[in-house]
mmCIF file of C-alpha atoms in Angstrom:
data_model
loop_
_atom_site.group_PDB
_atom_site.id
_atom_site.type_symbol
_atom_site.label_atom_id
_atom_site.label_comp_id
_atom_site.label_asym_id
_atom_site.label_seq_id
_atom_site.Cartn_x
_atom_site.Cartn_y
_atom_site.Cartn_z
ATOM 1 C CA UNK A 3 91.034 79.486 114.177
ATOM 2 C CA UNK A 4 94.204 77.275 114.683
ATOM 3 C CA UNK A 5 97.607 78.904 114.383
ATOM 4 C CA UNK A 6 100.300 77.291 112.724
ATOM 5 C CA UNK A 7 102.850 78.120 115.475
ATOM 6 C CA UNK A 8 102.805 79.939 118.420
ATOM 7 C CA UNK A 9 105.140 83.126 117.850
ATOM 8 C CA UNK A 10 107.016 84.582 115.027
ATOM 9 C CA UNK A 11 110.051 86.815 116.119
ATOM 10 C CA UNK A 12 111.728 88.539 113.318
ATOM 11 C CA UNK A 13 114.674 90.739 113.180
ATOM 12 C CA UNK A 14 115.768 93.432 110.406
ATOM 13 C CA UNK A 15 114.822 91.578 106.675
ATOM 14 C CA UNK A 16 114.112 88.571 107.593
ATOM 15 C CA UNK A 17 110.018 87.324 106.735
ATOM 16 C CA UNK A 18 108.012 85.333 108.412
ATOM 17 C CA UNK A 19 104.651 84.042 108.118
ATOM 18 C CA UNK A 20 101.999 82.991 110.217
ATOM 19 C CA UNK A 21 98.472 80.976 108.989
ATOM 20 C CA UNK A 22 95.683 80.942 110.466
ATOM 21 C CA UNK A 23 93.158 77.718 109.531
ATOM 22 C CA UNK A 24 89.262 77.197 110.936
ATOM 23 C CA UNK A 25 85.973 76.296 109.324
ATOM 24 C CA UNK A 26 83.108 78.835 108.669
ATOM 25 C CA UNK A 27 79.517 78.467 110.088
ATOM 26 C CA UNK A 28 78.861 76.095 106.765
ATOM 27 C CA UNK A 29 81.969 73.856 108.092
ATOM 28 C CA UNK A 30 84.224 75.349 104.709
ATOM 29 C CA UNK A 31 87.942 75.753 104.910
ATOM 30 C CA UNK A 32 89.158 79.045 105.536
ATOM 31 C CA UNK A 33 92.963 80.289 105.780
ATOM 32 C CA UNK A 34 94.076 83.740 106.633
ATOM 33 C CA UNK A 35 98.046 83.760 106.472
ATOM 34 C CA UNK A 36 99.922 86.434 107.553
ATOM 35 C CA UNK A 37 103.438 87.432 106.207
ATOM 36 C CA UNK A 38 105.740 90.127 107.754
ATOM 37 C CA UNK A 39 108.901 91.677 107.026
ATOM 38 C CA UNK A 40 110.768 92.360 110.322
ATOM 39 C CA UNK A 41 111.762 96.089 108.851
ATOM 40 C CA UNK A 42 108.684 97.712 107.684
ATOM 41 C CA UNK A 43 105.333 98.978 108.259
ATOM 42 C CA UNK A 44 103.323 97.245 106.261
ATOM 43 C CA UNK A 45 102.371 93.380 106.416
ATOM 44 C CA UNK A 46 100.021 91.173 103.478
ATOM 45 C CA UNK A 47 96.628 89.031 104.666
ATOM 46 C CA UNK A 48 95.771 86.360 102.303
ATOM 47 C CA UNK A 49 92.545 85.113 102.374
ATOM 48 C CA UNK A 50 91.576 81.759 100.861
ATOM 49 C CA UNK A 51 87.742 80.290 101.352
ATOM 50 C CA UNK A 52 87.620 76.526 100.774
ATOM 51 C CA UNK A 53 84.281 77.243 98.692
ATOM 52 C CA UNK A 54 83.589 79.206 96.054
ATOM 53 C CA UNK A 55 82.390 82.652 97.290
ATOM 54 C CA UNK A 56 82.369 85.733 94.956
ATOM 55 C CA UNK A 57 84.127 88.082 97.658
ATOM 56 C CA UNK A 58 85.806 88.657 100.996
ATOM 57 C CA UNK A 59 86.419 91.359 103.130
ATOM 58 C CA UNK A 60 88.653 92.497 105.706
ATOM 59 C CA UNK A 61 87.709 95.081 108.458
ATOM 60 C CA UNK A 62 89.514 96.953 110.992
ATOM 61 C CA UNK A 63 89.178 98.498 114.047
ATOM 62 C CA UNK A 64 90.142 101.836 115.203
ATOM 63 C CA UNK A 65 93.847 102.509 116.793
ATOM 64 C CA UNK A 66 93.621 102.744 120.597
ATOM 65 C CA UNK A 67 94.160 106.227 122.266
ATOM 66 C CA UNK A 68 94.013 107.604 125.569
ATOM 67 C CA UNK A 69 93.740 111.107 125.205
ATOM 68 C CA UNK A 70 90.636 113.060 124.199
ATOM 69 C CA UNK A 71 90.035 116.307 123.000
ATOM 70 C CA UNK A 72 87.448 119.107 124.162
ATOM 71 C CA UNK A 73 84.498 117.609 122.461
ATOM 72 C CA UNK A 74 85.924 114.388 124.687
ATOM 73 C CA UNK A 75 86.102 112.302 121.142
ATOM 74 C CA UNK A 76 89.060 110.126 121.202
ATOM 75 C CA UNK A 77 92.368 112.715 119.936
ATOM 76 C CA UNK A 78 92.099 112.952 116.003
ATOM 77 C CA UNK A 79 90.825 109.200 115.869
ATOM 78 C CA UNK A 80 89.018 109.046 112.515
ATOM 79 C CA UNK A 81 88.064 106.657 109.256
ATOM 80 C CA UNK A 82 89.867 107.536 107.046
ATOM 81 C CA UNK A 83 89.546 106.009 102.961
ATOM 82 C CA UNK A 84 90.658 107.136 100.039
ATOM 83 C CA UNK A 85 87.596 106.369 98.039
ATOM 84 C CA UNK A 86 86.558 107.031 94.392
ATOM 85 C CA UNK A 87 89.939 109.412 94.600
ATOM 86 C CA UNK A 88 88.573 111.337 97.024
ATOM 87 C CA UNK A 89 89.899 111.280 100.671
ATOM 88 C CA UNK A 90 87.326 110.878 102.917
ATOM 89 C CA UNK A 91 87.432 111.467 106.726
ATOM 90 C CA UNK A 92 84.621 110.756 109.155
ATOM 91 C CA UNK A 93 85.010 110.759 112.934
ATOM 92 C CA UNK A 94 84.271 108.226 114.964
ATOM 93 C CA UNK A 95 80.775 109.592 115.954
ATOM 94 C CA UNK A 96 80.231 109.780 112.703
ATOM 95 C CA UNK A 97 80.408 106.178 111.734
ATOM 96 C CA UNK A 98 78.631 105.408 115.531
ATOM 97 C CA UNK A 99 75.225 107.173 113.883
ATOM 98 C CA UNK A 100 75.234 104.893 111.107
ATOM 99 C CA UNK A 101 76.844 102.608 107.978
ATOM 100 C CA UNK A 102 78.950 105.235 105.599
ATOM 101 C CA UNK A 103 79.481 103.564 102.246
ATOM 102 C CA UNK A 104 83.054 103.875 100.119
ATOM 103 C CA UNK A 105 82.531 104.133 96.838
ATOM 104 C CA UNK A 106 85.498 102.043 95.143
ATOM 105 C CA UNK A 107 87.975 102.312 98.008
ATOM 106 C CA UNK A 108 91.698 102.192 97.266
ATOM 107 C CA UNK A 109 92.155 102.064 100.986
ATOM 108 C CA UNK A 110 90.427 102.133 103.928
ATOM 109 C CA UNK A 111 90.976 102.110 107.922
ATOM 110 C CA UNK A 112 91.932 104.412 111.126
ATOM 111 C CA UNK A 113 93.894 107.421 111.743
ATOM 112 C CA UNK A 114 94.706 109.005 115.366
ATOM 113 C CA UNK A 115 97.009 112.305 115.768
ATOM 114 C CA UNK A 116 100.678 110.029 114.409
ATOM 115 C CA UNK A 117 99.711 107.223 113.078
ATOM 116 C CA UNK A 118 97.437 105.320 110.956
ATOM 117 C CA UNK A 119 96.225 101.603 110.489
ATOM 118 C CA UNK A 120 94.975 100.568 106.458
ATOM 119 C CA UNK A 121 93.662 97.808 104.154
ATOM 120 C CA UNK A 122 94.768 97.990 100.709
ATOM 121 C CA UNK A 123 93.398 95.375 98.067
ATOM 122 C CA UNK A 124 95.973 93.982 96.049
ATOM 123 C CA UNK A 125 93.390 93.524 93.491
ATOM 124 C CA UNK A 126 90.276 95.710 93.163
ATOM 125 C CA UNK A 127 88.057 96.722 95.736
ATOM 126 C CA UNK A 128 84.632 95.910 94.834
ATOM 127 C CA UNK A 129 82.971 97.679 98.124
ATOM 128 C CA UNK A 130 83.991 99.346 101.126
ATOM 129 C CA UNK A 131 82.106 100.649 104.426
ATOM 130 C CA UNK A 132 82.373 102.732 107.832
ATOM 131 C CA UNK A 133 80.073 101.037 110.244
ATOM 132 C CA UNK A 134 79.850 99.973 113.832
ATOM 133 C CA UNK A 135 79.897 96.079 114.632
ATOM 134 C CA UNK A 136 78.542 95.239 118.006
ATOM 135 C CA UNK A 137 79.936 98.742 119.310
ATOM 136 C CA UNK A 138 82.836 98.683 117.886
ATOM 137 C CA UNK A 139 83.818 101.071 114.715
ATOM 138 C CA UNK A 140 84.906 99.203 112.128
ATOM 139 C CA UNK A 141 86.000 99.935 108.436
ATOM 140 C CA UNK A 142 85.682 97.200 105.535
ATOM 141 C CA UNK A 143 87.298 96.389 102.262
ATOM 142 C CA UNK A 144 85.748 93.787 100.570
ATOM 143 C CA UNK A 145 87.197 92.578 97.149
ATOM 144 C CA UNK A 146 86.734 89.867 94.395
ATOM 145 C CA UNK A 147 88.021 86.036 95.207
ATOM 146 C CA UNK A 148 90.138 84.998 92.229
ATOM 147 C CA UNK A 149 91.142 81.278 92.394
ATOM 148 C CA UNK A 150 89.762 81.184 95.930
ATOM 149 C CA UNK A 151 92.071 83.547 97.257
ATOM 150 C CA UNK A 152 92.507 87.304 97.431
ATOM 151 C CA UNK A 153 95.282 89.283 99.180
ATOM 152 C CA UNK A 154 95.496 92.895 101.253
ATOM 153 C CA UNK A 155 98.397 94.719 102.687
ATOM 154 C CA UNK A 156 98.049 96.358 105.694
ATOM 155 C CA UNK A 157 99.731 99.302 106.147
ATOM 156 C CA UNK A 158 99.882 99.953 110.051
ATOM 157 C CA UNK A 159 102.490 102.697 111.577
ATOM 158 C CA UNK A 160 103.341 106.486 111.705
ATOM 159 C CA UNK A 161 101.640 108.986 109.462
ATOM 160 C CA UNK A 162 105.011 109.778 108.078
ATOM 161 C CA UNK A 163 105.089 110.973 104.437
ATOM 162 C CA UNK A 164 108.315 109.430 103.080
ATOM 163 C CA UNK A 165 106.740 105.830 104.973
ATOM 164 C CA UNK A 166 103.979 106.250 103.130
ATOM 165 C CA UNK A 167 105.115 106.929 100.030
ATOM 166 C CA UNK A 168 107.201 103.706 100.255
ATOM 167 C CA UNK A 169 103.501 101.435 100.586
ATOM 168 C CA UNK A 170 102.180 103.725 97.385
ATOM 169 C CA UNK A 171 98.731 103.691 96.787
ATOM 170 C CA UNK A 172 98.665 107.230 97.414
ATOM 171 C CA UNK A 173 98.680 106.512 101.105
ATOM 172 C CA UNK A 174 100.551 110.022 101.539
ATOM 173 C CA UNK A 175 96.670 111.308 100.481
ATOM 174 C CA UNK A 176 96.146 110.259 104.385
ATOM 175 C CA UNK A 177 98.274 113.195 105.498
ATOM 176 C CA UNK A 178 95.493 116.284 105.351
ATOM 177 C CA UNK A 179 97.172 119.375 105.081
ATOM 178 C CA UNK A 180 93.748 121.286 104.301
ATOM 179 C CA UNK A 181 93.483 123.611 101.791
ATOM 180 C CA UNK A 182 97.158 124.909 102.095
ATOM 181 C CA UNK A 183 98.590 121.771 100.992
ATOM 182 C CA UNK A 184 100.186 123.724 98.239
ATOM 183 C CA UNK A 185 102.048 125.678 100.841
ATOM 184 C CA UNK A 186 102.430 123.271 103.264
ATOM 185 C CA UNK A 187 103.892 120.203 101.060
ATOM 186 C CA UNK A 188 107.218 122.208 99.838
ATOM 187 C CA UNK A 189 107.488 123.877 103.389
ATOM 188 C CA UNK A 190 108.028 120.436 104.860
ATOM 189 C CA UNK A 191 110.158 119.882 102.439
ATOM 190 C CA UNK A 192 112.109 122.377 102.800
ATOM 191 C CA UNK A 193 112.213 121.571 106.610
ATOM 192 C CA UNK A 194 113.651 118.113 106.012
ATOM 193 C CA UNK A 195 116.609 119.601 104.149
ATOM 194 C CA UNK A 196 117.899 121.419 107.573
#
């Protein structure tokens, strides 16, 4: 890939946007651009194939962390999806032993302890998938091509439930607070108001 420029500094609202351009192993087009907002979380990929495909995907790897925990997995590092409305976590082990399919994934990507990393299609995801990619963990959101093109956001900061909320989605489905999330949810609450 050739980038359009070589950095993009941005500061409070301002956007920016940075495009990527190469050729795939048929020698077709293909973009992936890149715009930010220098005050938020989140961040949109749009992907646009010089051919006419039927789909694209985008895939993710897992957030880096240097701690580990008894077992000596890496600290509360995780897939995480929120497939078929259903939020599904799977450690890392998990998706090392094999491919774990996502059954019409509204999101998918990586949690650790704080923070977490997502895809989200902007239109609808057609397949998703835990698997591991030359060693490396990886989770995938593939959805439809329309005109060419088709366009994720990427949620990719704290595990923060007003944050969250903001990106919608149900993203705030990625904070697990078991099965005393009816106790739990107006506690924090609660908490914030002190």
């Amino acid at each position: 890939y050739r980038a359009d420029r070589e950095s993009l500094v941005l500061h409070g609202s301002e956007r920016g946007a940075i495009t990527l351009t190469g050729q795939d192993a048929n020698g077709a087009t293909l973009e992936k651009r890149y715009d930010f907002a220098g005050d938020g979380y989140t961040f949109e990929v749009t992907l646009t194939a010089g051919t006419d495909r039927p789909s694209t995907a985008l895939l993710l790897t897992p957030i880096p962390t240097d701690r580990a925990d008894a077992r000596g997995a890496a600290a509360h590092g995780a897939g995480v999806a929120l497939s078929d409305h259903r939020l599904i976590e799977k450690p890392l082990t998990d998706i090392e032993k094999g491919a774990i399919d996502l059954k019409s994934p509204s999101w998918a990507g990586f949690e650790s302890q704080y923070f977490l990393s997502v895809a989200i299609p902007k239109g609808a995801a057609i397949a998703g998938l835990f698997e591991t990619v030359d060693g490396v963990a990886t989770s995938r959101v593939e959805q439809a091509l329309i005109d060419h093109k088709a366009t994720f956001v990427v949620y990719a900061g704290p595990k923060e439930r007003d944050e969250l909320a903001k990106v919608g989605n149900d993203l705030s489905r990625a904070l697990d607070f078991g099965w005393f999330w009816f106790i739990a949810v107006p506690l924090l609450q609660a908490l914030r108001l002190l």
